[in-house]
Tab-separated table of C-alpha atoms in Angstrom:
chain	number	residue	atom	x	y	z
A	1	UNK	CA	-12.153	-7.529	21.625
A	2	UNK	CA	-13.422	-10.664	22.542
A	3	UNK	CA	-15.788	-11.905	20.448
A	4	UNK	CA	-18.673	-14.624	20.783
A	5	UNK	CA	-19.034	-17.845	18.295
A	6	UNK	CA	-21.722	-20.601	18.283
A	7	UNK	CA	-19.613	-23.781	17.610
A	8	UNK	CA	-21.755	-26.968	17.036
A	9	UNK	CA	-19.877	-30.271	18.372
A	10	UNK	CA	-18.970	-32.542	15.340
A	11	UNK	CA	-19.649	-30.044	12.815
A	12	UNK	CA	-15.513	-29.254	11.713
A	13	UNK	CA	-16.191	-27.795	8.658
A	14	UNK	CA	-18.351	-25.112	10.626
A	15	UNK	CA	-15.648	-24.466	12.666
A	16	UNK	CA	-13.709	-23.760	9.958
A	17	UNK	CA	-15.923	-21.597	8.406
A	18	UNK	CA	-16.042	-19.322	11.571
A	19	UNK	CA	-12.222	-20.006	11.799
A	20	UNK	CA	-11.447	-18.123	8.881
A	21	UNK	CA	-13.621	-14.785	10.016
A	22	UNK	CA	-11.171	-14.750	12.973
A	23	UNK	CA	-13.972	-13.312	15.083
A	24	UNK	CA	-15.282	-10.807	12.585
A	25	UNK	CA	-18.416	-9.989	11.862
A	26	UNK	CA	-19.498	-11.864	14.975
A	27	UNK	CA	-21.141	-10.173	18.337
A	28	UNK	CA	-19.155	-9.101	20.899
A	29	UNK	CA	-18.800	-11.823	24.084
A	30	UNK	CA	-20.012	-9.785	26.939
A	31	UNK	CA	-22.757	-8.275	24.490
A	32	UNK	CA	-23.908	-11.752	23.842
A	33	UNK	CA	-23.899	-13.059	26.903
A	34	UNK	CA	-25.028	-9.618	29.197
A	35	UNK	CA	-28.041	-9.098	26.385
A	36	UNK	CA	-28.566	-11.738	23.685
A	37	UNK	CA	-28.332	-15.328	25.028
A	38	UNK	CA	-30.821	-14.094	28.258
A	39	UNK	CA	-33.490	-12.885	25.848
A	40	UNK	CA	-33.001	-16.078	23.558
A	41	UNK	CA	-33.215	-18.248	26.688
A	42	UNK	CA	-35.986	-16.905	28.407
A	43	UNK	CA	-38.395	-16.528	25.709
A	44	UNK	CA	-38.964	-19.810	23.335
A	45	UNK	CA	-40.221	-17.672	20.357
A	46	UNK	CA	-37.078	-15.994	19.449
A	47	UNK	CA	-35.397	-19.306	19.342
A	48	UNK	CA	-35.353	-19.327	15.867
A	49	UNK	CA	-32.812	-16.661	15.851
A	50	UNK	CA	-30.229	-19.747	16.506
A	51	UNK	CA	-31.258	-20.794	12.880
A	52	UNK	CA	-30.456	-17.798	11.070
A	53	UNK	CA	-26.808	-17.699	12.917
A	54	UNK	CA	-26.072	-21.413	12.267
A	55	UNK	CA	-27.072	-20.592	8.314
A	56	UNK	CA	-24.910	-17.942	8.414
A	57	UNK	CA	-21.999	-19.091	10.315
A	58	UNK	CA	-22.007	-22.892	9.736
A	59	UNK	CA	-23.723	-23.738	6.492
A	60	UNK	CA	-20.925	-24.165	3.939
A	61	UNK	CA	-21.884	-21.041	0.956
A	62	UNK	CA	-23.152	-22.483	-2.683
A	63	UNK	CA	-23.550	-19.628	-5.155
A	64	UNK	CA	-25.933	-22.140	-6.844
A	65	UNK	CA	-27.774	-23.132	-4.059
A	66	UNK	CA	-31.693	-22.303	-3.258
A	67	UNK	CA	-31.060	-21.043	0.190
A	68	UNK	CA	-33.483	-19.674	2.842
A	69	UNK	CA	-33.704	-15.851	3.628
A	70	UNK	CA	-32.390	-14.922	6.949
A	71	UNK	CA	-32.779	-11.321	6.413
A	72	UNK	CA	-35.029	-9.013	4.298
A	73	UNK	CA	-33.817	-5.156	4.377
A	74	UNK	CA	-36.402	-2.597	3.385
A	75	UNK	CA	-35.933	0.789	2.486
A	76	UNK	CA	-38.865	1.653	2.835
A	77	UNK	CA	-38.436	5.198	0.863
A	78	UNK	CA	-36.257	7.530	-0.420
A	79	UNK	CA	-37.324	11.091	1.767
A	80	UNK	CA	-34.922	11.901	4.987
A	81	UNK	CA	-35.626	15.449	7.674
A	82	UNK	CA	-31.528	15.634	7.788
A	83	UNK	CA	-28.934	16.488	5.723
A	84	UNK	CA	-25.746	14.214	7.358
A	85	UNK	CA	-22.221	14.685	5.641
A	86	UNK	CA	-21.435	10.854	6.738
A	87	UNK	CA	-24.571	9.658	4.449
A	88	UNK	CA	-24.310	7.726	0.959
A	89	UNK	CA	-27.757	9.055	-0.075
A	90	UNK	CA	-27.913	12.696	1.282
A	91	UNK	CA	-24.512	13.461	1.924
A	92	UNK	CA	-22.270	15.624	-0.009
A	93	UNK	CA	-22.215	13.527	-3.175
A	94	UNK	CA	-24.797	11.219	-2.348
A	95	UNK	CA	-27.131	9.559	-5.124
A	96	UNK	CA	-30.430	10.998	-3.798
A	97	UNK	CA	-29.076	14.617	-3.416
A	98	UNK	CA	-28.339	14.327	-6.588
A	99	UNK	CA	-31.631	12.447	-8.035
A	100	UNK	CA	-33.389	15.583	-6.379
A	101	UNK	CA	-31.645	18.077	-8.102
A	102	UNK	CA	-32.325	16.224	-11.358
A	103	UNK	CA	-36.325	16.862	-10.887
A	104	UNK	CA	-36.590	12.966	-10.207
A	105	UNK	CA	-39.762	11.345	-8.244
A	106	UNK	CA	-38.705	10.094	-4.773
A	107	UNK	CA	-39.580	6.212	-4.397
A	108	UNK	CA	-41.329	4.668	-1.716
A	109	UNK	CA	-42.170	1.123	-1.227
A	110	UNK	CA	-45.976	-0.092	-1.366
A	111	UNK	CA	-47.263	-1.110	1.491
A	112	UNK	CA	-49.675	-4.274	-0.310
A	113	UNK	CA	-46.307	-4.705	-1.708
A	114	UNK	CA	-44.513	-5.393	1.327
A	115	UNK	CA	-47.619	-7.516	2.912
A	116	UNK	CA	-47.253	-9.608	0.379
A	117	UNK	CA	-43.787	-10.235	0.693
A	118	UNK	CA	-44.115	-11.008	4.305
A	119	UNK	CA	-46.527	-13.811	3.533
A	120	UNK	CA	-44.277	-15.509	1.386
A	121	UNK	CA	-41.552	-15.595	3.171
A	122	UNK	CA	-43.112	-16.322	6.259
A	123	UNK	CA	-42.275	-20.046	6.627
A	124	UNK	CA	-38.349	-18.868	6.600
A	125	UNK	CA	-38.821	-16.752	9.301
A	126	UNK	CA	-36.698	-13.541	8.229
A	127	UNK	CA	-35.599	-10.794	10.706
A	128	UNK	CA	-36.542	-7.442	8.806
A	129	UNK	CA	-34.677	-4.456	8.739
A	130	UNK	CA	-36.357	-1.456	8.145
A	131	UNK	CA	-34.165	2.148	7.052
A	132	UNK	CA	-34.564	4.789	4.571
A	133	UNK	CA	-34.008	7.439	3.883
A	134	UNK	CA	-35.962	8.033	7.024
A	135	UNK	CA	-38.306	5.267	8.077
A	136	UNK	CA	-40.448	7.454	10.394
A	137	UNK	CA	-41.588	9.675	7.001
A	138	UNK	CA	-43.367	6.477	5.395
A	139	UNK	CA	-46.619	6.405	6.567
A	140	UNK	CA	-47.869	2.541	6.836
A	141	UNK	CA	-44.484	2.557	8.974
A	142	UNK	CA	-46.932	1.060	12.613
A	143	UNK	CA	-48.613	-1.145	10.171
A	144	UNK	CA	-46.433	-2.640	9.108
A	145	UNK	CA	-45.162	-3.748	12.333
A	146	UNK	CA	-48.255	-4.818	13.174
A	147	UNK	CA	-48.303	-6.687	9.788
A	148	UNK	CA	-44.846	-8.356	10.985
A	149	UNK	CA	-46.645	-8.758	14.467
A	150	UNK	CA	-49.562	-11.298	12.864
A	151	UNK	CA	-46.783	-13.770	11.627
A	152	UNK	CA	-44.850	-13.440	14.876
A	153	UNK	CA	-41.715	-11.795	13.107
A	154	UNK	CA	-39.042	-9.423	14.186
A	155	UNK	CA	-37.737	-6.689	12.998
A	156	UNK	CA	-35.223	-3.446	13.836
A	157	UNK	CA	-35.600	-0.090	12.388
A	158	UNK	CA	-32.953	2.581	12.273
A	159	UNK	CA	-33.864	6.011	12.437
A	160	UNK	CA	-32.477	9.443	13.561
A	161	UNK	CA	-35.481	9.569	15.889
A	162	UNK	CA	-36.260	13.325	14.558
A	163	UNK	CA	-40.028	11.810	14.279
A	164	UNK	CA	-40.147	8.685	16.607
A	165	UNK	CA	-40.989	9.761	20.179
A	166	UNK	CA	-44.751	9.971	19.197
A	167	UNK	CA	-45.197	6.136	17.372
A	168	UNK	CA	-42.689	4.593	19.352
A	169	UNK	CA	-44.661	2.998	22.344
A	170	UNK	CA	-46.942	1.758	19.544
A	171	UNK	CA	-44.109	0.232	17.554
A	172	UNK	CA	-43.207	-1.400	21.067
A	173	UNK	CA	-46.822	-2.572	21.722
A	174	UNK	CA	-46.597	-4.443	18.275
A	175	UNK	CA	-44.388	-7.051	19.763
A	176	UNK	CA	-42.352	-6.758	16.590
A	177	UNK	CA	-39.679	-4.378	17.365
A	178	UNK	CA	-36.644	-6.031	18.628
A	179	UNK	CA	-33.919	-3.837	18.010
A	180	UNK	CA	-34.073	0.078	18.247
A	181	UNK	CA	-31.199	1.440	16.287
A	182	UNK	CA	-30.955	5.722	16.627
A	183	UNK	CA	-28.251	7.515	15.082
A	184	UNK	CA	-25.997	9.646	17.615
A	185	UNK	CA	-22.848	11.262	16.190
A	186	UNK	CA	-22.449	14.486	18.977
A	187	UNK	CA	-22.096	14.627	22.158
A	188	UNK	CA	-23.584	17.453	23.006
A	189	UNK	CA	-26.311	19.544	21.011
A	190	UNK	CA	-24.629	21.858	19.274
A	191	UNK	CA	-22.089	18.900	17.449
A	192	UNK	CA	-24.755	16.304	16.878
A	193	UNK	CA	-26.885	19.223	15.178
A	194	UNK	CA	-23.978	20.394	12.759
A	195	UNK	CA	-23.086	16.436	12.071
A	196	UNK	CA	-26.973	16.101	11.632
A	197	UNK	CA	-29.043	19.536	9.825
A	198	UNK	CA	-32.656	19.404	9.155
A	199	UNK	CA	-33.476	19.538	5.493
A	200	UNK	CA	-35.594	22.596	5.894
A	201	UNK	CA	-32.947	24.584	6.830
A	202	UNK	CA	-34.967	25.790	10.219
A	203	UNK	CA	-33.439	25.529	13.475
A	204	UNK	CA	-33.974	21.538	15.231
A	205	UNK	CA	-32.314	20.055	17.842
A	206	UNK	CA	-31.441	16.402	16.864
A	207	UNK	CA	-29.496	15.776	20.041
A	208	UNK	CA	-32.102	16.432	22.286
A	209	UNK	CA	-34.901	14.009	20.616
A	210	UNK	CA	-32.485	11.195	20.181
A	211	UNK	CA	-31.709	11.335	24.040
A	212	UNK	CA	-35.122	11.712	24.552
A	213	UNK	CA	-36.049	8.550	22.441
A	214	UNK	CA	-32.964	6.461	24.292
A	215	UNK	CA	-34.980	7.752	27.870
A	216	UNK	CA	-38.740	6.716	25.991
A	217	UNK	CA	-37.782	3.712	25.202
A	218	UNK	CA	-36.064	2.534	28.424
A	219	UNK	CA	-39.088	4.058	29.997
A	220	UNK	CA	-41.418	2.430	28.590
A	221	UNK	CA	-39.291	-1.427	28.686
A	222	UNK	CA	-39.123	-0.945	32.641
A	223	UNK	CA	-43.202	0.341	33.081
A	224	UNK	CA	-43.892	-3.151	30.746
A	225	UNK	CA	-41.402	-5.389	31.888
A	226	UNK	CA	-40.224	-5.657	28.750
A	227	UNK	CA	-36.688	-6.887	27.631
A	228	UNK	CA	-37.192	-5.521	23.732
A	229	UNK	CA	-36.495	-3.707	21.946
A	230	UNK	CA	-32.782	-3.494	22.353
A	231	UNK	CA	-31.822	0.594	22.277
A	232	UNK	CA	-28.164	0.486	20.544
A	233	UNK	CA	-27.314	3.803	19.327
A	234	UNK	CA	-24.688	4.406	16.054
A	235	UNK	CA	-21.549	6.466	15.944
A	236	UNK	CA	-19.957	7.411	12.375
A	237	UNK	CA	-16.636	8.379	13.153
A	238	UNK	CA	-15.954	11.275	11.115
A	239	UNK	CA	-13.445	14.435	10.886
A	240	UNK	CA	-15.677	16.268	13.702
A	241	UNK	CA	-15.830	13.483	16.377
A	242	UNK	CA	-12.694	11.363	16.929
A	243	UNK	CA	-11.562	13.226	19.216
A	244	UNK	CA	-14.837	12.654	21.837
A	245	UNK	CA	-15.723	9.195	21.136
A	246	UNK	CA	-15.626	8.656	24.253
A	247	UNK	CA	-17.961	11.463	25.488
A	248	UNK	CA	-20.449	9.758	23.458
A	249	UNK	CA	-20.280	6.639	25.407
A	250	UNK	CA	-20.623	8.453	28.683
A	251	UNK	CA	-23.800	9.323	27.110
A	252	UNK	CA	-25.045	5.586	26.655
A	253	UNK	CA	-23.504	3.426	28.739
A	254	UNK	CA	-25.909	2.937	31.135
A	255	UNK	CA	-29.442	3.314	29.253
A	256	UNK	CA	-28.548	1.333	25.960
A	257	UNK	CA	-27.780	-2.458	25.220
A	258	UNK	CA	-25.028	-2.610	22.557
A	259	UNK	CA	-22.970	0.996	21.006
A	260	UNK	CA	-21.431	0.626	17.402
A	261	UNK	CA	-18.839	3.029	16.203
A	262	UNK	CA	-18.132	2.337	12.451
A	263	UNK	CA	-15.278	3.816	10.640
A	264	UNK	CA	-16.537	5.673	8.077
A	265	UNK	CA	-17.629	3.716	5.250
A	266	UNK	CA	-16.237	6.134	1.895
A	267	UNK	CA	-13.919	5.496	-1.093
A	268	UNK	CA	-11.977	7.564	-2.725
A	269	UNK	CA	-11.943	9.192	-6.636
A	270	UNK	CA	-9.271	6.073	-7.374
A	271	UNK	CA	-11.057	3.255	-6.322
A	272	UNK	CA	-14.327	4.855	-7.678
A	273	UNK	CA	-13.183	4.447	-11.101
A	274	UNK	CA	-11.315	1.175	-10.638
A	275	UNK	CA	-14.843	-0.486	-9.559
A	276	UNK	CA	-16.619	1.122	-12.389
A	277	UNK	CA	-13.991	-1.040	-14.536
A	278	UNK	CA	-14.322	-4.149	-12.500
A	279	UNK	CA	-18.097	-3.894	-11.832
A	280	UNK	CA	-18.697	-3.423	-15.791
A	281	UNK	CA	-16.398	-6.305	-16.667
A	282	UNK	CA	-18.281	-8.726	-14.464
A	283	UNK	CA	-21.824	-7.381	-15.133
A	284	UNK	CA	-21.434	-5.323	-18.731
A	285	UNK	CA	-22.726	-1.936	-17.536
A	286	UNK	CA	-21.569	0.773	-15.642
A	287	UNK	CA	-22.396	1.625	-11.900
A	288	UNK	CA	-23.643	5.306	-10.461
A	289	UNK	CA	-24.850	5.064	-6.725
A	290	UNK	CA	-21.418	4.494	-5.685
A	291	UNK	CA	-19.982	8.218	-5.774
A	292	UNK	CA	-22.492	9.184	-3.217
A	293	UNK	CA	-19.569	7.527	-0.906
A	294	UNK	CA	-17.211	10.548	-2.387
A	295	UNK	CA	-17.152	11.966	0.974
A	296	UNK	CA	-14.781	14.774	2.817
A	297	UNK	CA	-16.427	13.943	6.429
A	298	UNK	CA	-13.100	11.237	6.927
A	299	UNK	CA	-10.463	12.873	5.399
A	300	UNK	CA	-8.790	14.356	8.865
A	301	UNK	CA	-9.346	11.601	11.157
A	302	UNK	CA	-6.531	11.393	13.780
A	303	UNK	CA	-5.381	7.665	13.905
A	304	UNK	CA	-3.374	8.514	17.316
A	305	UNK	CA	-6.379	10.278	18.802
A	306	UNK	CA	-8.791	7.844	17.291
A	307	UNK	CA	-6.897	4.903	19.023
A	308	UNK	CA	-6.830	6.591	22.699
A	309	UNK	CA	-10.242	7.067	22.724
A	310	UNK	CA	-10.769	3.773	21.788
A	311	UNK	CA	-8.809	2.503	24.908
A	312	UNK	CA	-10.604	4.798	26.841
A	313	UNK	CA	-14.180	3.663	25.740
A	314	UNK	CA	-13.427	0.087	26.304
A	315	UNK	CA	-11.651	0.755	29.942
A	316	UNK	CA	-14.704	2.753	30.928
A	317	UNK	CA	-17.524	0.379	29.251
A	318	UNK	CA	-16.496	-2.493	31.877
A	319	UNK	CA	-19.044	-2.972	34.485
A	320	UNK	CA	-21.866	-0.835	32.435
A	321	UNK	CA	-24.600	-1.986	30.503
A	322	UNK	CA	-23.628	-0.914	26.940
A	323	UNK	CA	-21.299	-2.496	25.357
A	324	UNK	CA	-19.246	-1.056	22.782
A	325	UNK	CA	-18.044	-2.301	19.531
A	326	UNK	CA	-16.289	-1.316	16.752
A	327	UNK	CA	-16.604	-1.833	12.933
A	328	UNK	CA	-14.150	-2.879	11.589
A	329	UNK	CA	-12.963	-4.382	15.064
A	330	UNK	CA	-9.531	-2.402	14.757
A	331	UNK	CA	-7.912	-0.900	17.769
A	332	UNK	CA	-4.699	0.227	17.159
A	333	UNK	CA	-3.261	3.199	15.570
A	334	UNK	CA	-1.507	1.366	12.900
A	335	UNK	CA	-4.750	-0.744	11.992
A	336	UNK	CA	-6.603	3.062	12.159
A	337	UNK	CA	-4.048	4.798	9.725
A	338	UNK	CA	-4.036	1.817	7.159
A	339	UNK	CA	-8.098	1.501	7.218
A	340	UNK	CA	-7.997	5.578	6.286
A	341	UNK	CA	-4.543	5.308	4.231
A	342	UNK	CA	-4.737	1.350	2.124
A	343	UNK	CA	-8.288	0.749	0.009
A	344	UNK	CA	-7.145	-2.043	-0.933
A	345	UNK	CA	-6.822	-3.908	2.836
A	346	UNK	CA	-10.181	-5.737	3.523
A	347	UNK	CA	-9.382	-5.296	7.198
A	348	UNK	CA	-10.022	-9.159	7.803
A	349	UNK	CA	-13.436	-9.424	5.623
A	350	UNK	CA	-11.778	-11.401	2.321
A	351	UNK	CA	-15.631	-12.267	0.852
A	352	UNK	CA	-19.093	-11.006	1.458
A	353	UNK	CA	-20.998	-13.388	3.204
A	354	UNK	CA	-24.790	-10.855	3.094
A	355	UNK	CA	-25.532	-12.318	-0.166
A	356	UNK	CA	-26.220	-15.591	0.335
A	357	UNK	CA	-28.867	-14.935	3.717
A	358	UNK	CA	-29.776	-11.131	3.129
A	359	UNK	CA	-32.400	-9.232	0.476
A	360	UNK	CA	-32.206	-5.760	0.083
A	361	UNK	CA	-35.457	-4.506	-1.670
A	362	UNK	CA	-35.518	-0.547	-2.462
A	363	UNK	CA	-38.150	1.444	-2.889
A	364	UNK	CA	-39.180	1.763	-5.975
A	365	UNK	CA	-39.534	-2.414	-5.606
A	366	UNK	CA	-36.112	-3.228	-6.993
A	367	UNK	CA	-34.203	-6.303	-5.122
A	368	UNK	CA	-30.465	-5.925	-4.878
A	369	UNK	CA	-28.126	-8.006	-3.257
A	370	UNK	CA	-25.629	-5.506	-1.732
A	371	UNK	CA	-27.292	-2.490	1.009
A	372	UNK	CA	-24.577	0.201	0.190
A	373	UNK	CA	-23.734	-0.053	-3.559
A	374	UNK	CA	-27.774	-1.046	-4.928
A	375	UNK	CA	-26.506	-1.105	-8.966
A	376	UNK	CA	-27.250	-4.239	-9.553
A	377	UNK	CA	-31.041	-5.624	-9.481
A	378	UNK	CA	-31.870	-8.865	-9.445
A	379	UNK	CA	-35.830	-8.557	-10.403
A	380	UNK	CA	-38.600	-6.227	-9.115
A	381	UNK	CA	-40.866	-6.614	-6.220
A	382	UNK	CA	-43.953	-5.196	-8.134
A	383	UNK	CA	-43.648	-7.006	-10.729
A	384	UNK	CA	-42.138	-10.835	-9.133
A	385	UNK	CA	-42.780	-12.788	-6.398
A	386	UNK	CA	-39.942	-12.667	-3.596
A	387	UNK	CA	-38.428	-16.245	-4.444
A	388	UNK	CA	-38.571	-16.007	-8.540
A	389	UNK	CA	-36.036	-13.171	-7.353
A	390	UNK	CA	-34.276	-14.701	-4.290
A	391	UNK	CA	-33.759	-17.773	-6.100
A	392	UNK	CA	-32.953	-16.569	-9.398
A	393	UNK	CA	-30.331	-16.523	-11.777
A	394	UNK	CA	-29.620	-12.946	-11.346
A	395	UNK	CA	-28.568	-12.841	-8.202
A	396	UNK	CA	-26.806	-16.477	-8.450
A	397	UNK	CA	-24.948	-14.827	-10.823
A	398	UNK	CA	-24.004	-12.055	-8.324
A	399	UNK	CA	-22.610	-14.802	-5.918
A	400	UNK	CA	-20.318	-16.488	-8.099
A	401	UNK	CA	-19.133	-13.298	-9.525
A	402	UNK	CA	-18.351	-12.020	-5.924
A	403	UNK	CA	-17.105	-15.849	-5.140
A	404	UNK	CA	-14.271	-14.264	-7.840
A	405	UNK	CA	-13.030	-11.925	-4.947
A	406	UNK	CA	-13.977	-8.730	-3.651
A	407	UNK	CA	-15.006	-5.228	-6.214
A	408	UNK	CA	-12.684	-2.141	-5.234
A	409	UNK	CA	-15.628	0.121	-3.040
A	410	UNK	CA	-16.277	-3.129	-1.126
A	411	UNK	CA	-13.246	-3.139	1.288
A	412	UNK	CA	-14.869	-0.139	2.819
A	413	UNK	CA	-18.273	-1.315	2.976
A	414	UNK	CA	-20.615	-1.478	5.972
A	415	UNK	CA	-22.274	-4.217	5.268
A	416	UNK	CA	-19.538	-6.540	4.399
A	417	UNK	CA	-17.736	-5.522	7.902
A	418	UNK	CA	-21.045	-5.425	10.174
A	419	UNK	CA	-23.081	-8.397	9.091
C-alpha cells in the first residue's frame, strides 16, 4: 500500500522519525491526495491540520516535555443500542457488560464540563473525537458541535448510526463535523444485524440505517456543496466476515471517502495476565478494563481467505472513490496468520506515539492517556483544569514508562496501529 508522508526540506531528523514508521500509521497516498490535500488546499481554515501532522510526525518525542494537544477524544458516555461481539465495552467480556451486571451507575460526561475544556484548549486548536458507548444517546451531543462550531474547531464522531439520520443534517449545518465515521461489519442485513443486536432484544435493522446514513449524508454534501464531512465507514474483521470483505466494499466504494478494515483488536488469556504483571510493576496496581478484549469473535479467521479478499478489495477499489485501507497495513497470508498466531509481533508499531499529542477523557471526567486500555488516570476533568492534567506528572510518567517499550495487550491495540 502506498502510503503518503509530509517531508519538510532540511528537517533530517524528521525524516528519520517518519523513516522508522516505514509508512505506518500514515494515510494512504491516493486517499490523501483524491480527498485530503483538496479540502486542505481549497479552504484556508483547515490549514492548521498541517500543524497537528508536523507535531506528530516531525517533532522529535520528550516524555518531559509540555507539548500542545493535537487531539482530545471524548467518550462522551457509557450507554450503547447494540450489543457487538467485536466491542471492548459491550462485547462478550467487555468492562461495561460487566459494570452493568454489577448494579453500577453508567457515566456520562458533563456537558459545562466539556465547554470548558474547549475554551482552554482553544488556542492549540485540537481535532475532537467524539465515541461512546454510543454518541447519538448523549443528549447535548448537537451542542456540542455547535459549541466546537463558535471556536471554529473540528471534530469526527463515530457512531453505529442506529440514532443519527434525524440530527445529522444539523451536525452538518454546525460546520464542525469533518469526519463521519459509521460502523458497517455485514454486507447484507441479515449479517450486519447478527454482528450488530440491539440491546433491547427487539427486532432492528442496523444495516439498513447505516446505508441510509452513508446515502443522507452524501445527500445532503451534494444539495450544499459541501466537501465535509468525510463518510468513511469501519469494518472489524471478525470470524463471521472474512470471507466477504470484499462485498462490503462493493457497498462503499462509490458513496464514501476513505474504508478501514482493522484486524481485530483482542488478546488472549496469556498476554492478559502477563500485562497485569508488567502494568503493576511499572505503575504498582493492577489493571481490569483490559479483559473486555477476551474475545471469541477472531478466533477462526481464515488467513488464506482473509488475504484474497484483500487482493480483491484493492484490485477493485482502483478508479472508485473510496479508498480502502487496512489496519495493521498487512496483506499477505503469512503477515495475517502471525498477527492472529504471535502477540508478541508489534506488526511494525515498536512505540506508541498517541500519548504525547492525544487526551482521552472518559466519562465519568477521568483523563487517560491510552483509548483502549483506560486503567491508568492521569487527573479528573471535574475536578482539574485540562493542562494541570495534560501537562502533569502523571501522565509524564506514563511516557517515559512506555518510552521503556511496549506492555503485552498493546501489540494488538487500535490505537497504537491507527493513529
Amino acid at each position: 500500500m502506498d502510503y503518503f508522508c509530509l517531508v519538510v526540506p532540511g528537517r533530517l531528523k524528521g525524516f528519520q522519525n517518519m523513516a522508522r514508521f516505514r509508512g505506518k500509521a500514515l494515510l494512504p497516498r491516493q486517499f490523501a491526495t483524491k480527498h485530503l490535500l483538496p479540502i486542505i488546499l481549497q479552504n484556508p481554515s483547515y490549514s492548521y491540520m498541517f500543524k497537528h501532522i508536523a507535531r506528530k510526525y516531525l517533532v522529535p518525542k520528550n516524555p518531559d516535555s509540555d507539548v500542545p494537544v493535537s487531539q482530545i477524544s471524548l467518550r462522551v458516555n457509557e450507554v450503547c443500542n447494540l450489543r457487538c461481539g467485536s466491542c471492548g465495552q459491550w462485547g462478550e467480556n467487555g468492562h461495561l457488560r460487566a459494570k452493568l451486571e454489577r448494579g453500577e451507575r453508567l457515566n456520562q460526561l458533563d456537558f459545562d464540563v466539556v465547554k470548558r475544556v474547549i475554551f482552554e484548549t482553544r488556542r492549540d486548536r485540537p481535532v475532537y473525537y467524539i465515541w461512546g458507548g454510543e454518541p447519538t444517546m448523549w443528549k447535548p451531543l448537537l451542542p456540542l458541535f455547535e459549541e466546537l462550531a463558535r471556536y471554529k474547531l473540528g471534530a469526527s464522531i463515530v457512531t453505529n448510526s442506529q440514532a443519527l439520520s434525524p440530527i445529522l443534517e444539523d451536525l452538518i449545518d454546525t460546520g464542525s463535523l469533518n469526519v463521519l465515521f459509521l460502523s458497517l461489519d455485514g454486507w447484507d442485513s441479515e449479517s450486519q444485524n447478527l454482528m450488530r443486536s440491539p440491546a433491547s432484544g427487539k427486532r432492528s435493522d442496523n444495516f439498513e440505517r447505516t446505508m441510509a446514513v452513508i446515502e443522507q449524508a452524501e445527500q445532503i454534501k451534494m444539495r450544499k456543496g459541501l466537501q465535509m464531512p468525510m463518510v468513511i465507514p469501519l469494518t472489524v474483521i471478525s470470524n463471521h466476515n472474512y470471507m466477504h470483505l470484499a462485498d462490503i466494499h462493493r457497498l462503499v466504494a462509490n458513496n464514501t471517502q476513505l474504508h478501514p478494515y482493522y484486524f481485530g483488536w483482542f488478546i488472549t488469556e496469556e498476554r492478559a495476565r502477563l500485562h497485569e504483571q508488567v502494568f503493576e510493576s511499572r505503575f504498582g496496581y493492577k489493571p481490569q478494563n483490559h479483559c473486555g478484549y477476551l474475545k471469541s469473535c477472531f478466533n477462526d479467521v481464515d488467513p488464506k481467505v482473509t488475504a484474497q479478499q484483500i487482493r480483491e478489495i484493492r484490485r477493485m477499489s482502483e478508479g472508485r472513490s473510496s479508498v480502502p485501507q487496512f489496519l495493521p497495513d498487512i496483506y499477505t497470508e503469512q503477515d495475517i496468520r502471525r498477527y492472529y498466531e504471535d502477540h508478541t509481533w508489534h506488526c511494525g508499531y515498536p512505540s506508541c506515539e498517541s500519548i504525547y499529542y492525544i487526551a482521552e477523557i472518559s466519562p465519568d471526567g477521568r483523563v487517560t492517556p491510552c483509548r483502549d486500555y483506560q486503567d491508568y488516570s492521569c487527573g479528573n476533568i471535574n475536578e482539574q483544569s485540562f493542562y494541570d492534567i495534560w501537562h502533569g506528572e502523571s501522565f509524564k510518567k506514563f511516557r517515559r514508562e512506555m518510552g521503556k517499550g511496549l506492555m503485552p495487550v498493546c501489540t494488538r491495540c487500535c490505537g497504537l496501529q491507527g493513529f
